[in-house]
Each structure stands twice: as C-alpha cells, then as structure tokens.
PDB file of C-alpha atoms in Angstrom:
ATOM      1  CA  MET A   1      92.409  33.272  10.738  1.00 80.00           C
ATOM      2  CA  ALA A   2      94.366  36.522  10.375  1.00 83.00           C
ATOM      3  CA  ILE A   3      96.354  35.908  13.536  1.00 88.00           C
ATOM      4  CA  THR A   4      97.268  32.334  12.405  1.00 86.00           C
ATOM      5  CA  LEU A   5      98.453  33.540   9.058  1.00 86.00           C
ATOM      6  CA  PHE A   6     100.506  36.339  10.574  1.00 89.00           C
ATOM      7  CA  VAL A   7     102.221  33.950  12.909  1.00 91.00           C
ATOM      8  CA  VAL A   8     102.946  31.577   9.938  1.00 89.00           C
ATOM      9  CA  VAL A   9     104.439  34.372   7.856  1.00 89.00           C
ATOM     10  CA  THR A  10     106.621  35.529  10.788  1.00 91.00           C
ATOM     11  CA  VAL A  11     107.899  32.079  11.715  1.00 91.00           C
ATOM     12  CA  VAL A  12     108.656  31.015   8.131  1.00 88.00           C
ATOM     13  CA  PHE A  13     110.322  34.398   7.326  1.00 88.00           C
ATOM     14  CA  PHE A  14     112.873  34.059  10.174  1.00 88.00           C
ATOM     15  CA  ALA A  15     113.255  30.264   9.953  1.00 86.00           C
ATOM     16  CA  THR A  16     114.245  30.373   6.263  1.00 81.00           C
ATOM     17  CA  ARG A  17     117.138  32.749   7.135  1.00 80.00           C
ATOM     18  CA  LEU A  18     118.540  30.112   9.470  1.00 78.00           C
ATOM     19  CA  SER A  19     119.334  27.766   6.562  1.00 70.00           C
ATOM     20  CA  GLY A  20     122.194  30.080   5.399  1.00 67.00           C
ATOM     21  CA  ASN A  21     122.879  32.715   2.809  1.00 70.00           C
ATOM     22  CA  ALA A  22     120.907  32.233  -0.334  1.00 73.00           C
ATOM     23  CA  ILE A  23     123.560  34.070  -2.515  1.00 73.00           C
ATOM     24  CA  ASP A  24     126.044  31.240  -1.693  1.00 67.00           C
ATOM     25  CA  PHE A  25     123.731  28.759  -3.514  1.00 69.00           C
ATOM     26  CA  ILE A  26     122.729  31.082  -6.283  1.00 69.00           C
ATOM     27  CA  ALA A  27     126.190  32.402  -7.265  1.00 66.00           C
ATOM     28  CA  GLY A  28     128.200  29.275  -6.625  1.00 61.00           C
ATOM     29  CA  GLU A  29     131.950  29.338  -6.339  1.00 63.00           C
ATOM     30  CA  GLY A  30     134.277  31.686  -8.036  1.00 62.00           C
ATOM     31  CA  LEU A  31     132.052  34.798  -7.990  1.00 65.00           C
ATOM     32  CA  ASP A  32     133.972  37.985  -7.405  1.00 70.00           C
ATOM     33  CA  ALA A  33     133.242  40.337  -4.576  1.00 72.00           C
ATOM     34  CA  GLN A  34     131.590  43.119  -6.708  1.00 75.00           C
ATOM     35  CA  SER A  35     129.217  40.652  -8.496  1.00 73.00           C
ATOM     36  CA  ARG A  36     128.396  39.177  -5.171  1.00 73.00           C
ATOM     37  CA  SER A  37     127.566  42.572  -3.740  1.00 77.00           C
ATOM     38  CA  GLU A  38     125.411  43.383  -6.725  1.00 77.00           C
ATOM     39  CA  LEU A  39     123.444  40.125  -6.308  1.00 75.00           C
ATOM     40  CA  ILE A  40     122.878  40.906  -2.665  1.00 76.00           C
ATOM     41  CA  ALA A  41     121.474  44.359  -3.487  1.00 77.00           C
ATOM     42  CA  TYR A  42     119.368  42.948  -6.344  1.00 75.00           C
ATOM     43  CA  TYR A  43     117.556  40.521  -4.065  1.00 74.00           C
ATOM     44  CA  GLY A  44     117.177  42.977  -1.217  1.00 73.00           C
ATOM     45  CA  LEU A  45     119.397  41.117   1.170  1.00 75.00           C
ATOM     46  CA  ARG A  46     121.748  43.893   2.084  1.00 76.00           C
ATOM     47  CA  GLU A  47     119.653  45.276   5.000  1.00 78.00           C
ATOM     48  CA  ASP A  48     119.391  43.550   8.361  1.00 81.00           C
ATOM     49  CA  VAL A  49     116.733  40.811   8.803  1.00 84.00           C
ATOM     50  CA  LEU A  50     114.246  43.047  10.612  1.00 88.00           C
ATOM     51  CA  THR A  51     114.297  45.600   7.824  1.00 87.00           C
ATOM     52  CA  GLN A  52     113.723  42.804   5.334  1.00 86.00           C
ATOM     53  CA  TYR A  53     110.827  41.545   7.409  1.00 89.00           C
ATOM     54  CA  TRP A  54     109.109  44.870   7.563  1.00 90.00           C
ATOM     55  CA  ARG A  55     109.628  45.390   3.857  1.00 87.00           C
ATOM     56  CA  TYR A  56     108.161  41.970   3.222  1.00 87.00           C
ATOM     57  CA  LEU A  57     105.086  42.717   5.320  1.00 88.00           C
ATOM     58  CA  ARG A  58     104.580  46.059   3.527  1.00 88.00           C
ATOM     59  CA  GLY A  59     104.844  44.297   0.198  1.00 85.00           C
ATOM     60  CA  MET A  60     102.285  41.749   1.183  1.00 85.00           C
ATOM     61  CA  THR A  61      99.771  44.487   1.780  1.00 84.00           C
ATOM     62  CA  GLU A  62     100.384  45.590  -1.805  1.00 83.00           C
ATOM     63  CA  GLY A  63     100.231  42.114  -3.257  1.00 82.00           C
ATOM     64  CA  GLU A  64     103.984  41.956  -3.778  1.00 84.00           C
ATOM     65  CA  PHE A  65     105.724  38.728  -2.464  1.00 86.00           C
ATOM     66  CA  GLY A  66     109.150  39.285  -4.223  1.00 84.00           C
ATOM     67  CA  LEU A  67     111.073  37.493  -6.889  1.00 83.00           C
ATOM     68  CA  SER A  68     112.248  33.953  -7.044  1.00 86.00           C
ATOM     69  CA  PHE A  69     115.943  33.760  -6.508  1.00 83.00           C
ATOM     70  CA  THR A  70     116.476  30.892  -8.910  1.00 81.00           C
ATOM     71  CA  GLU A  71     113.988  31.838 -11.668  1.00 83.00           C
ATOM     72  CA  ARG A  72     114.098  35.668 -11.258  1.00 82.00           C
ATOM     73  CA  ARG A  73     110.390  36.157 -11.753  1.00 87.00           C
ATOM     74  CA  PRO A  74     107.472  36.887  -9.419  1.00 89.00           C
ATOM     75  CA  VAL A  75     106.825  34.021  -6.944  1.00 90.00           C
ATOM     76  CA  THR A  76     103.138  34.307  -7.567  1.00 89.00           C
ATOM     77  CA  GLN A  77     103.634  33.425 -11.231  1.00 90.00           C
ATOM     78  CA  VAL A  78     105.952  30.458 -10.292  1.00 88.00           C
ATOM     79  CA  PHE A  79     103.416  29.304  -7.674  1.00 88.00           C
ATOM     80  CA  TRP A  80     100.322  29.431  -9.890  1.00 88.00           C
ATOM     81  CA  GLU A  81     102.034  27.357 -12.489  1.00 86.00           C
ATOM     82  CA  ARG A  82     102.176  24.566  -9.954  1.00 87.00           C
ATOM     83  CA  VAL A  83      98.704  24.833  -8.399  1.00 86.00           C
ATOM     84  CA  GLY A  84      96.782  22.843 -11.103  1.00 86.00           C
ATOM     85  CA  PRO A  85      98.708  19.594 -10.754  1.00 87.00           C
ATOM     86  CA  THR A  86      98.609  19.615  -6.978  1.00 87.00           C
ATOM     87  CA  LEU A  87      94.824  20.302  -6.894  1.00 87.00           C
ATOM     88  CA  GLN A  88      94.407  17.411  -9.339  1.00 88.00           C
ATOM     89  CA  LEU A  89      96.487  15.123  -7.161  1.00 89.00           C
ATOM     90  CA  ILE A  90      94.731  16.136  -3.914  1.00 88.00           C
ATOM     91  CA  GLY A  91      91.291  16.100  -5.538  1.00 89.00           C
ATOM     92  CA  GLY A  92      91.861  12.568  -6.824  1.00 90.00           C
ATOM     93  CA  ALA A  93      93.073  11.471  -3.435  1.00 90.00           C
ATOM     94  CA  ILE A  94      90.019  12.934  -1.655  1.00 89.00           C
ATOM     95  CA  LEU A  95      87.566  11.392  -4.105  1.00 90.00           C
ATOM     96  CA  MET A  96      89.243   7.934  -3.865  1.00 91.00           C
ATOM     97  CA  THR A  97      89.162   8.204  -0.102  1.00 89.00           C
ATOM     98  CA  LEU A  98      85.409   9.049   0.038  1.00 88.00           C
ATOM     99  CA  VAL A  99      84.366   6.512  -2.570  1.00 90.00           C
ATOM    100  CA  VAL A 100      86.275   3.631  -1.006  1.00 91.00           C
ATOM    101  CA  ALA A 101      86.441   4.289   2.784  1.00 90.00           C
ATOM    102  CA  ILE A 102      82.832   5.264   3.738  1.00 88.00           C
ATOM    103  CA  PRO A 103      81.095   2.351   2.047  1.00 89.00           C
ATOM    104  CA  ALA A 104      83.771  -0.070   3.233  1.00 90.00           C
ATOM    105  CA  GLY A 105      83.547   1.173   6.778  1.00 89.00           C
ATOM    106  CA  VAL A 106      79.744   0.889   6.824  1.00 87.00           C
ATOM    107  CA  PHE A 107      79.896  -2.563   5.353  1.00 89.00           C
ATOM    108  CA  ALA A 108      82.536  -3.655   7.958  1.00 89.00           C
ATOM    109  CA  ALA A 109      80.204  -2.505  10.702  1.00 86.00           C
ATOM    110  CA  VAL A 110      76.921  -3.856   9.343  1.00 84.00           C
ATOM    111  CA  ARG A 111      78.514  -7.276   8.464  1.00 85.00           C
ATOM    112  CA  ARG A 112      81.079  -7.257  11.223  1.00 83.00           C
ATOM    113  CA  ARG A 113      80.957 -10.955  11.883  1.00 83.00           C
ATOM    114  CA  SER A 114      81.484 -11.979   8.253  1.00 88.00           C
ATOM    115  CA  THR A 115      84.816 -13.035   6.783  1.00 90.00           C
ATOM    116  CA  SER A 116      84.683 -10.265   4.169  1.00 90.00           C
ATOM    117  CA  ALA A 117      84.260  -7.550   6.798  1.00 89.00           C
ATOM    118  CA  GLN A 118      87.158  -8.902   8.815  1.00 89.00           C
ATOM    119  CA  SER A 119      89.248  -8.935   5.656  1.00 91.00           C
ATOM    120  CA  VAL A 120      88.394  -5.291   5.061  1.00 90.00           C
ATOM    121  CA  MET A 121      89.580  -4.342   8.515  1.00 91.00           C
ATOM    122  CA  THR A 122      92.718  -6.303   8.203  1.00 91.00           C
ATOM    123  CA  LEU A 123      93.572  -4.478   4.964  1.00 90.00           C
ATOM    124  CA  ALA A 124      92.696  -1.233   6.741  1.00 89.00           C
ATOM    125  CA  PHE A 125      95.182  -1.891   9.584  1.00 89.00           C
ATOM    126  CA  LEU A 126      97.825  -2.871   7.044  1.00 89.00           C
ATOM    127  CA  GLY A 127      97.203   0.291   4.995  1.00 86.00           C
ATOM    128  CA  TYR A 128      97.289   2.496   8.158  1.00 85.00           C
ATOM    129  CA  ALA A 129     100.620   0.959   9.199  1.00 86.00           C
ATOM    130  CA  THR A 130     102.268   1.481   5.806  1.00 85.00           C
ATOM    131  CA  PRO A 131     103.721   4.955   5.221  1.00 85.00           C
ATOM    132  CA  ASN A 132     102.735   6.415   1.871  1.00 84.00           C
ATOM    133  CA  PHE A 133     106.362   6.888   0.771  1.00 86.00           C
ATOM    134  CA  VAL A 134     106.959   3.157   1.325  1.00 89.00           C
ATOM    135  CA  LEU A 135     103.872   2.264  -0.790  1.00 89.00           C
ATOM    136  CA  ALA A 136     104.953   4.735  -3.431  1.00 89.00           C
ATOM    137  CA  THR A 137     108.421   3.265  -3.682  1.00 89.00           C
ATOM    138  CA  LEU A 138     107.025  -0.279  -3.813  1.00 92.00           C
ATOM    139  CA  MET A 139     104.540   0.732  -6.556  1.00 91.00           C
ATOM    140  CA  LEU A 140     107.327   2.296  -8.680  1.00 91.00           C
ATOM    141  CA  LEU A 141     109.341  -0.870  -8.241  1.00 91.00           C
ATOM    142  CA  VAL A 142     106.488  -3.236  -9.217  1.00 91.00           C
ATOM    143  CA  PHE A 143     104.466  -1.310 -11.847  1.00 90.00           C
ATOM    144  CA  SER A 144     107.144   0.781 -13.414  1.00 89.00           C
ATOM    145  CA  TYR A 145     110.368  -1.160 -13.132  1.00 87.00           C
ATOM    146  CA  TRP A 146     109.297  -4.863 -13.071  1.00 91.00           C
ATOM    147  CA  LEU A 147     105.998  -4.901 -14.989  1.00 87.00           C
ATOM    148  CA  GLN A 148     106.541  -1.638 -16.857  1.00 86.00           C
ATOM    149  CA  ILE A 149     102.874  -0.946 -17.292  1.00 89.00           C
ATOM    150  CA  LEU A 150     102.628   2.475 -15.601  1.00 87.00           C
ATOM    151  CA  PRO A 151     104.716   5.663 -16.067  1.00 87.00           C
ATOM    152  CA  SER A 152     107.008   6.576 -13.180  1.00 82.00           C
ATOM    153  CA  ALA A 153     106.997  10.307 -13.539  1.00 78.00           C
ATOM    154  CA  GLY A 154     104.973  13.170 -14.948  1.00 74.00           C
ATOM    155  CA  ASN A 155     101.170  13.969 -15.080  1.00 75.00           C
ATOM    156  CA  SER A 156     100.339  14.239 -18.692  1.00 75.00           C
ATOM    157  CA  THR A 157      97.945  11.205 -19.096  1.00 79.00           C
ATOM    158  CA  TRP A 158      95.384   9.349 -16.794  1.00 82.00           C
ATOM    159  CA  ALA A 159      97.928   6.555 -16.340  1.00 84.00           C
ATOM    160  CA  HIS A 160     100.235   9.004 -14.570  1.00 85.00           C
ATOM    161  CA  TYR A 161      97.575   9.523 -11.870  1.00 87.00           C
ATOM    162  CA  LEU A 162      97.017   5.916 -10.744  1.00 89.00           C
ATOM    163  CA  MET A 163     100.094   5.445  -8.630  1.00 90.00           C
ATOM    164  CA  PRO A 164     100.378   8.906  -7.085  1.00 91.00           C
ATOM    165  CA  VAL A 165      96.693   9.198  -6.162  1.00 91.00           C
ATOM    166  CA  THR A 166      96.614   5.592  -4.743  1.00 91.00           C
ATOM    167  CA  ALA A 167      99.835   5.990  -2.729  1.00 89.00           C
ATOM    168  CA  LEU A 168      98.614   9.438  -1.320  1.00 89.00           C
ATOM    169  CA  SER A 169      95.188   8.189  -0.373  1.00 89.00           C
ATOM    170  CA  LEU A 170      95.829   4.737   1.029  1.00 89.00           C
ATOM    171  CA  THR A 171      96.674   5.788   4.575  1.00 87.00           C
ATOM    172  CA  TYR A 172      93.672   8.135   4.669  1.00 88.00           C
ATOM    173  CA  ILE A 173      91.399   5.388   3.297  1.00 90.00           C
ATOM    174  CA  ALA A 174      92.577   3.043   5.982  1.00 90.00           C
ATOM    175  CA  ALA A 175      92.023   5.517   8.751  1.00 88.00           C
ATOM    176  CA  LEU A 176      88.642   6.648   7.515  1.00 90.00           C
ATOM    177  CA  ILE A 177      87.455   3.032   7.197  1.00 90.00           C
ATOM    178  CA  ARG A 178      88.249   2.518  10.934  1.00 89.00           C
ATOM    179  CA  TYR A 179      86.523   5.675  11.966  1.00 87.00           C
ATOM    180  CA  THR A 180      83.457   4.994   9.805  1.00 88.00           C
ATOM    181  CA  ARG A 181      83.168   1.488  11.183  1.00 89.00           C
ATOM    182  CA  ASN A 182      83.411   2.668  14.831  1.00 86.00           C
ATOM    183  CA  ALA A 183      80.886   5.491  14.225  1.00 84.00           C
ATOM    184  CA  THR A 184      78.488   3.137  12.479  1.00 84.00           C
ATOM    185  CA  LEU A 185      78.696   0.626  15.325  1.00 83.00           C
ATOM    186  CA  ASP A 186      77.714   3.382  17.735  1.00 80.00           C
ATOM    187  CA  VAL A 187      74.770   4.309  15.639  1.00 79.00           C
ATOM    188  CA  LEU A 188      73.603   0.716  15.197  1.00 76.00           C
ATOM    189  CA  GLY A 189      73.118   0.458  18.874  1.00 70.00           C
ATOM    190  CA  GLN A 190      70.595   3.275  19.203  1.00 71.00           C
ATOM    191  CA  ASP A 191      66.930   2.648  20.124  1.00 70.00           C
ATOM    192  CA  TYR A 192      65.547   4.700  17.262  1.00 71.00           C
ATOM    193  CA  LEU A 193      66.720   2.085  14.718  1.00 72.00           C
ATOM    194  CA  ARG A 194      64.623  -0.601  16.381  1.00 72.00           C
ATOM    195  CA  THR A 195      61.706   1.828  16.153  1.00 71.00           C
ATOM    196  CA  ALA A 196      62.359   2.378  12.408  1.00 72.00           C
ATOM    197  CA  ARG A 197      62.469  -1.379  11.878  1.00 71.00           C
ATOM    198  CA  ALA A 198      59.233  -1.842  13.778  1.00 73.00           C
ATOM    199  CA  LYS A 199      57.558   0.677  11.574  1.00 71.00           C
ATOM    200  CA  GLY A 200      58.236  -1.556   8.564  1.00 71.00           C
ATOM    201  CA  MET A 201      61.330   0.070   7.073  1.00 71.00           C
ATOM    202  CA  SER A 202      63.634  -2.200   5.213  1.00 71.00           C
ATOM    203  CA  GLU A 203      67.173  -2.730   6.358  1.00 69.00           C
ATOM    204  CA  ARG A 204      68.443  -0.794   3.378  1.00 73.00           C
ATOM    205  CA  GLU A 205      66.176   2.182   4.169  1.00 73.00           C
ATOM    206  CA  VAL A 206      67.376   2.025   7.831  1.00 75.00           C
ATOM    207  CA  ILE A 207      71.049   2.049   6.737  1.00 75.00           C
ATOM    208  CA  VAL A 208      70.736   4.890   4.160  1.00 70.00           C
ATOM    209  CA  ARG A 209      68.292   7.103   5.953  1.00 70.00           C
ATOM    210  CA  HIS A 210      69.364   6.777   9.548  1.00 70.00           C
ATOM    211  CA  VAL A 211      72.672   4.968   9.967  1.00 76.00           C
ATOM    212  CA  LEU A 212      74.603   6.598   7.240  1.00 75.00           C
ATOM    213  CA  ARG A 213      73.460  10.136   8.006  1.00 74.00           C
ATOM    214  CA  ASN A 214      74.291   9.980  11.655  1.00 74.00           C
ATOM    215  CA  THR A 215      77.560   8.281  10.957  1.00 77.00           C
ATOM    216  CA  LEU A 216      78.573  11.137   8.657  1.00 76.00           C
ATOM    217  CA  ILE A 217      78.316  13.564  11.547  1.00 72.00           C
ATOM    218  CA  THR A 218      81.293  11.929  13.237  1.00 72.00           C
ATOM    219  CA  VAL A 219      83.057  11.044  10.082  1.00 78.00           C
ATOM    220  CA  LEU A 220      82.960  14.582   8.804  1.00 75.00           C
ATOM    221  CA  SER A 221      85.049  16.016  11.557  1.00 73.00           C
ATOM    222  CA  VAL A 222      87.720  13.293  11.132  1.00 77.00           C
ATOM    223  CA  PHE A 223      87.648  13.755   7.350  1.00 77.00           C
ATOM    224  CA  GLY A 224      88.317  17.465   7.800  1.00 74.00           C
ATOM    225  CA  LEU A 225      91.545  16.678   9.615  1.00 75.00           C
ATOM    226  CA  MET A 226      92.521  14.336   6.846  1.00 79.00           C
ATOM    227  CA  VAL A 227      91.916  16.914   4.109  1.00 79.00           C
ATOM    228  CA  THR A 228      93.978  19.340   6.142  1.00 77.00           C
ATOM    229  CA  ALA A 229      96.850  16.860   6.351  1.00 78.00           C
ATOM    230  CA  LEU A 230      96.617  16.163   2.583  1.00 77.00           C
ATOM    231  CA  VAL A 231      96.852  19.824   1.739  1.00 73.00           C
ATOM    232  CA  SER A 232      99.532  20.787   4.370  1.00 69.00           C
ATOM    233  CA  SER A 233     102.017  17.881   4.028  1.00 68.00           C
ATOM    234  CA  GLY A 234     100.535  14.822   2.324  1.00 66.00           C
ATOM    235  CA  ALA A 235     101.370  15.632  -1.189  1.00 76.00           C
ATOM    236  CA  VAL A 236     104.951  16.910  -0.622  1.00 79.00           C
ATOM    237  CA  VAL A 237     106.634  13.507  -0.394  1.00 81.00           C
ATOM    238  CA  ILE A 238     104.456  11.877  -3.067  1.00 86.00           C
ATOM    239  CA  GLU A 239     105.180  14.736  -5.569  1.00 84.00           C
ATOM    240  CA  SER A 240     108.910  14.364  -4.968  1.00 82.00           C
ATOM    241  CA  ILE A 241     108.830  10.558  -5.485  1.00 85.00           C
ATOM    242  CA  PHE A 242     106.787  10.754  -8.666  1.00 86.00           C
ATOM    243  CA  SER A 243     108.398  13.962 -10.078  1.00 81.00           C
ATOM    244  CA  TRP A 244     104.953  15.539  -9.973  1.00 84.00           C
ATOM    245  CA  ARG A 245     105.411  19.161 -10.779  1.00 83.00           C
ATOM    246  CA  GLY A 246     103.131  20.552  -8.101  1.00 84.00           C
ATOM    247  CA  ILE A 247     103.364  22.836  -5.074  1.00 86.00           C
ATOM    248  CA  GLY A 248     104.949  20.119  -2.845  1.00 83.00           C
ATOM    249  CA  ASP A 249     107.794  19.529  -5.380  1.00 82.00           C
ATOM    250  CA  LEU A 250     108.174  23.336  -5.623  1.00 86.00           C
ATOM    251  CA  LEU A 251     108.541  23.807  -1.926  1.00 85.00           C
ATOM    252  CA  VAL A 252     111.043  20.978  -1.573  1.00 84.00           C
ATOM    253  CA  ARG A 253     113.209  22.505  -4.381  1.00 83.00           C
ATOM    254  CA  ALA A 254     112.831  25.971  -2.837  1.00 85.00           C
ATOM    255  CA  ALA A 255     114.025  24.700   0.528  1.00 83.00           C
ATOM    256  CA  ILE A 256     117.016  22.951  -1.023  1.00 81.00           C
ATOM    257  CA  ARG A 257     117.920  26.018  -3.133  1.00 81.00           C
ATOM    258  CA  ARG A 258     117.270  28.539  -0.366  1.00 83.00           C
ATOM    259  CA  ASP A 259     114.787  30.274  -2.480  1.00 85.00           C
ATOM    260  CA  TYR A 260     113.289  32.290   0.425  1.00 85.00           C
ATOM    261  CA  PRO A 261     110.486  34.181  -1.446  1.00 88.00           C
ATOM    262  CA  VAL A 262     109.043  31.061  -3.069  1.00 89.00           C
ATOM    263  CA  LEU A 263     109.257  29.022   0.197  1.00 87.00           C
ATOM    264  CA  GLN A 264     107.611  31.926   2.168  1.00 88.00           C
ATOM    265  CA  PHE A 265     104.759  32.357  -0.263  1.00 90.00           C
ATOM    266  CA  GLY A 266     104.221  28.608  -0.736  1.00 86.00           C
ATOM    267  CA  VAL A 267     103.953  27.952   3.030  1.00 86.00           C
ATOM    268  CA  LEU A 268     101.631  30.929   3.434  1.00 88.00           C
ATOM    269  CA  ALA A 269      99.403  29.791   0.606  1.00 87.00           C
ATOM    270  CA  VAL A 270      99.199  26.238   2.101  1.00 84.00           C
ATOM    271  CA  ALA A 271      98.491  27.695   5.609  1.00 86.00           C
ATOM    272  CA  ALA A 272      95.729  29.964   4.087  1.00 87.00           C
ATOM    273  CA  ALA A 273      94.227  26.903   2.442  1.00 84.00           C
ATOM    274  CA  VAL A 274      94.295  24.898   5.665  1.00 83.00           C
ATOM    275  CA  VAL A 275      92.526  27.669   7.556  1.00 85.00           C
ATOM    276  CA  VAL A 276      89.863  28.025   4.939  1.00 85.00           C
ATOM    277  CA  ILE A 277      89.292  24.292   4.760  1.00 81.00           C
ATOM    278  CA  ASN A 278      88.868  23.974   8.555  1.00 79.00           C
ATOM    279  CA  THR A 279      86.392  26.884   8.454  1.00 82.00           C
ATOM    280  CA  LEU A 280      84.380  25.166   5.654  1.00 81.00           C
ATOM    281  CA  ILE A 281      84.452  21.892   7.589  1.00 75.00           C
ATOM    282  CA  ASP A 282      83.062  23.599  10.751  1.00 76.00           C
ATOM    283  CA  ILE A 283      80.244  25.132   8.585  1.00 78.00           C
ATOM    284  CA  ALA A 284      79.519  21.767   7.028  1.00 72.00           C
ATOM    285  CA  TYR A 285      79.541  20.161  10.445  1.00 68.00           C
ATOM    286  CA  ALA A 286      76.953  22.632  11.701  1.00 70.00           C
ATOM    287  CA  LEU A 287      74.760  21.987   8.608  1.00 72.00           C
ATOM    288  CA  VAL A 288      74.791  18.272   9.088  1.00 63.00           C
ATOM    289  CA  ASP A 289      74.352  18.059  12.870  1.00 60.00           C
ATOM    290  CA  PRO A 290      71.209  19.890  14.056  1.00 56.00           C
ATOM    291  CA  ARG A 291      72.603  20.011  17.664  1.00 54.00           C
ATOM    292  CA  VAL A 292      75.357  22.354  16.418  1.00 50.00           C
ATOM    293  CA  ARG A 293      72.867  24.653  14.806  1.00 51.00           C
ATOM    294  CA  LEU A 294      70.726  24.642  17.975  1.00 49.00           C
ATOM    295  CA  GLY A 295      73.740  25.483  20.084  1.00 50.00           C
ATOM    296  CA  ALA A 296      74.690  28.377  17.754  1.00 47.00           C
ATOM    297  CA  ARG A 297      71.169  29.810  18.057  1.00 50.00           C
ATOM    298  CA  VAL A 298      71.097  29.547  21.836  1.00 44.00           C
ATOM    299  CA  SER A 299      74.504  31.190  22.104  1.00 45.00           C
TER     300      SER A 299
END
C-alpha cells in the first residue's frame, strides 16, 4: 500500500508540471514582472522541480499538502468540503447497484427460459453498452429540458440525486447482472443442490441458503473492482455533467486551472481510498469463502 501511494504521489507531482506554468493561469495577462516574481515565490515555484518534490514529500510527513493556487487556502480544507457530496453520490450508486443487480441476476439465472428473464438480460446488455455520460446527457434532455420534472444541477434535495445516481450506477448494474447470472448458473449445476432438494428443502430455501451464498463468493470479487472504478473515475464525468460539487468536479477544475496542490492531494486521496477498498474486499472475500481462510491458515 505504501509503495503504491508513493508511486502515485511521484507520478502525479511530475505529470502536473507538464501541463505548463500555473502562474500563467493564475495571473492572467498584463501582470508586471515584479508581481509575477512575487507570485512565483509565494507559491514556492521558484526552485527547480526536484527541490519542490522533496519539499512536498517533507511536508506530507508533517501533514502539510500546500495551498490551493486559486483559493489560497489549505488544500485539505478545500478537499474536505467536497467529500460529503461525492460519498453521497457513490454510496447511492453502490446501494442501487446491489439492490437491483443481484436479485435481477439471480432471477435471470433461475428463470432463464422465461420471457421476463430474457428481457432482463436484454436490458443489461443495452445498459452495459451505453456509456454513463451518454445516459446522463439523455436524462438531462428528457427529464430536465423536455419534461422539466427533475433539476439539472445541484444536490440540495432528494430529486437532485435521481439522475446522477441512476446515470452513474447503470453500467455497473448491467455488468453485475451478467456476472451474477453466470455465477448463479454455475452454482445451479452443482450436485449438492440436488441433495438439498432430496432432503425436502423448498426451492426458495435452496436459492437463499445455498445458491445465493455461493454466488456471492464470485460476485464479491467483481463488485470490488466496480467499487474501485466508481471511486477512482466513475464519478468524475457525472459530477461535471450535473454540476455536482464533489471531488470529481474539484479535480476537473483543478486540472483545468493548473492548481497543482489540489490535484496532487485529490489524486492521492482517491488512490488511498482505492487501496483501502481493495484491502477490505480481500478481507471480505476471505470471510465469505472458507477455502480462502483454509489457504491462509495452511500458508
């Protein structure tokens, strides 16, 4: 984890400098040479890049991540103001994905020959093939511009959440339905299910106690990758489209404005979240699958 975060910090620090001089964007045109020199010194950009890099690493160990070039206040303060809306958006998308995808996937496997199950899979393929930014644009056009029943920007009421959460989660719902269906079909072919039915268990008990639990072992690993994608990049485009004042919108604006400190800290925070989520998913996978626990004890 530490090595991963160190590599992320290093790559992002030097990559941001390739975008050009931040002072050119901050100062604009017409700034005299003395004022420009003072701005360069104020933001610590006078030294060479390696010196700036070592100073940044030293500041990280002390909990100092610099000042925002555009807002002239600590980047941690700017960042934490945006965490809440992003967590609400991602949390809503995760909840919708789980609530819709897993039951739909199990249903599509159990009733695989029915028309309704085939309809579910058709919708899943369409949803998987539709990029979330296309869906978001269409939803804005239909529900905000034509019908005028949902707000197009902001996050102050529950109505503001409907379109962003749906647009963000649709692709992941479609993918998880497919994975859940395939995993369920694999489980349905196992011999122990025939044994369970022979012992007098109802079909509902077989599905809930045996099929669903063993299906979740496979689905959990796939869902972990989806959560990682949601946190790392999924919300960036959606926040920009719906003017959702979260971390994704902050990072996009920081990249455009060449606000190095905000961009560096934002990417580092997202990378840390991804690493932690992957670790938690590994732990959860070991708790669900007894074979993983057995392998851990043996090793």
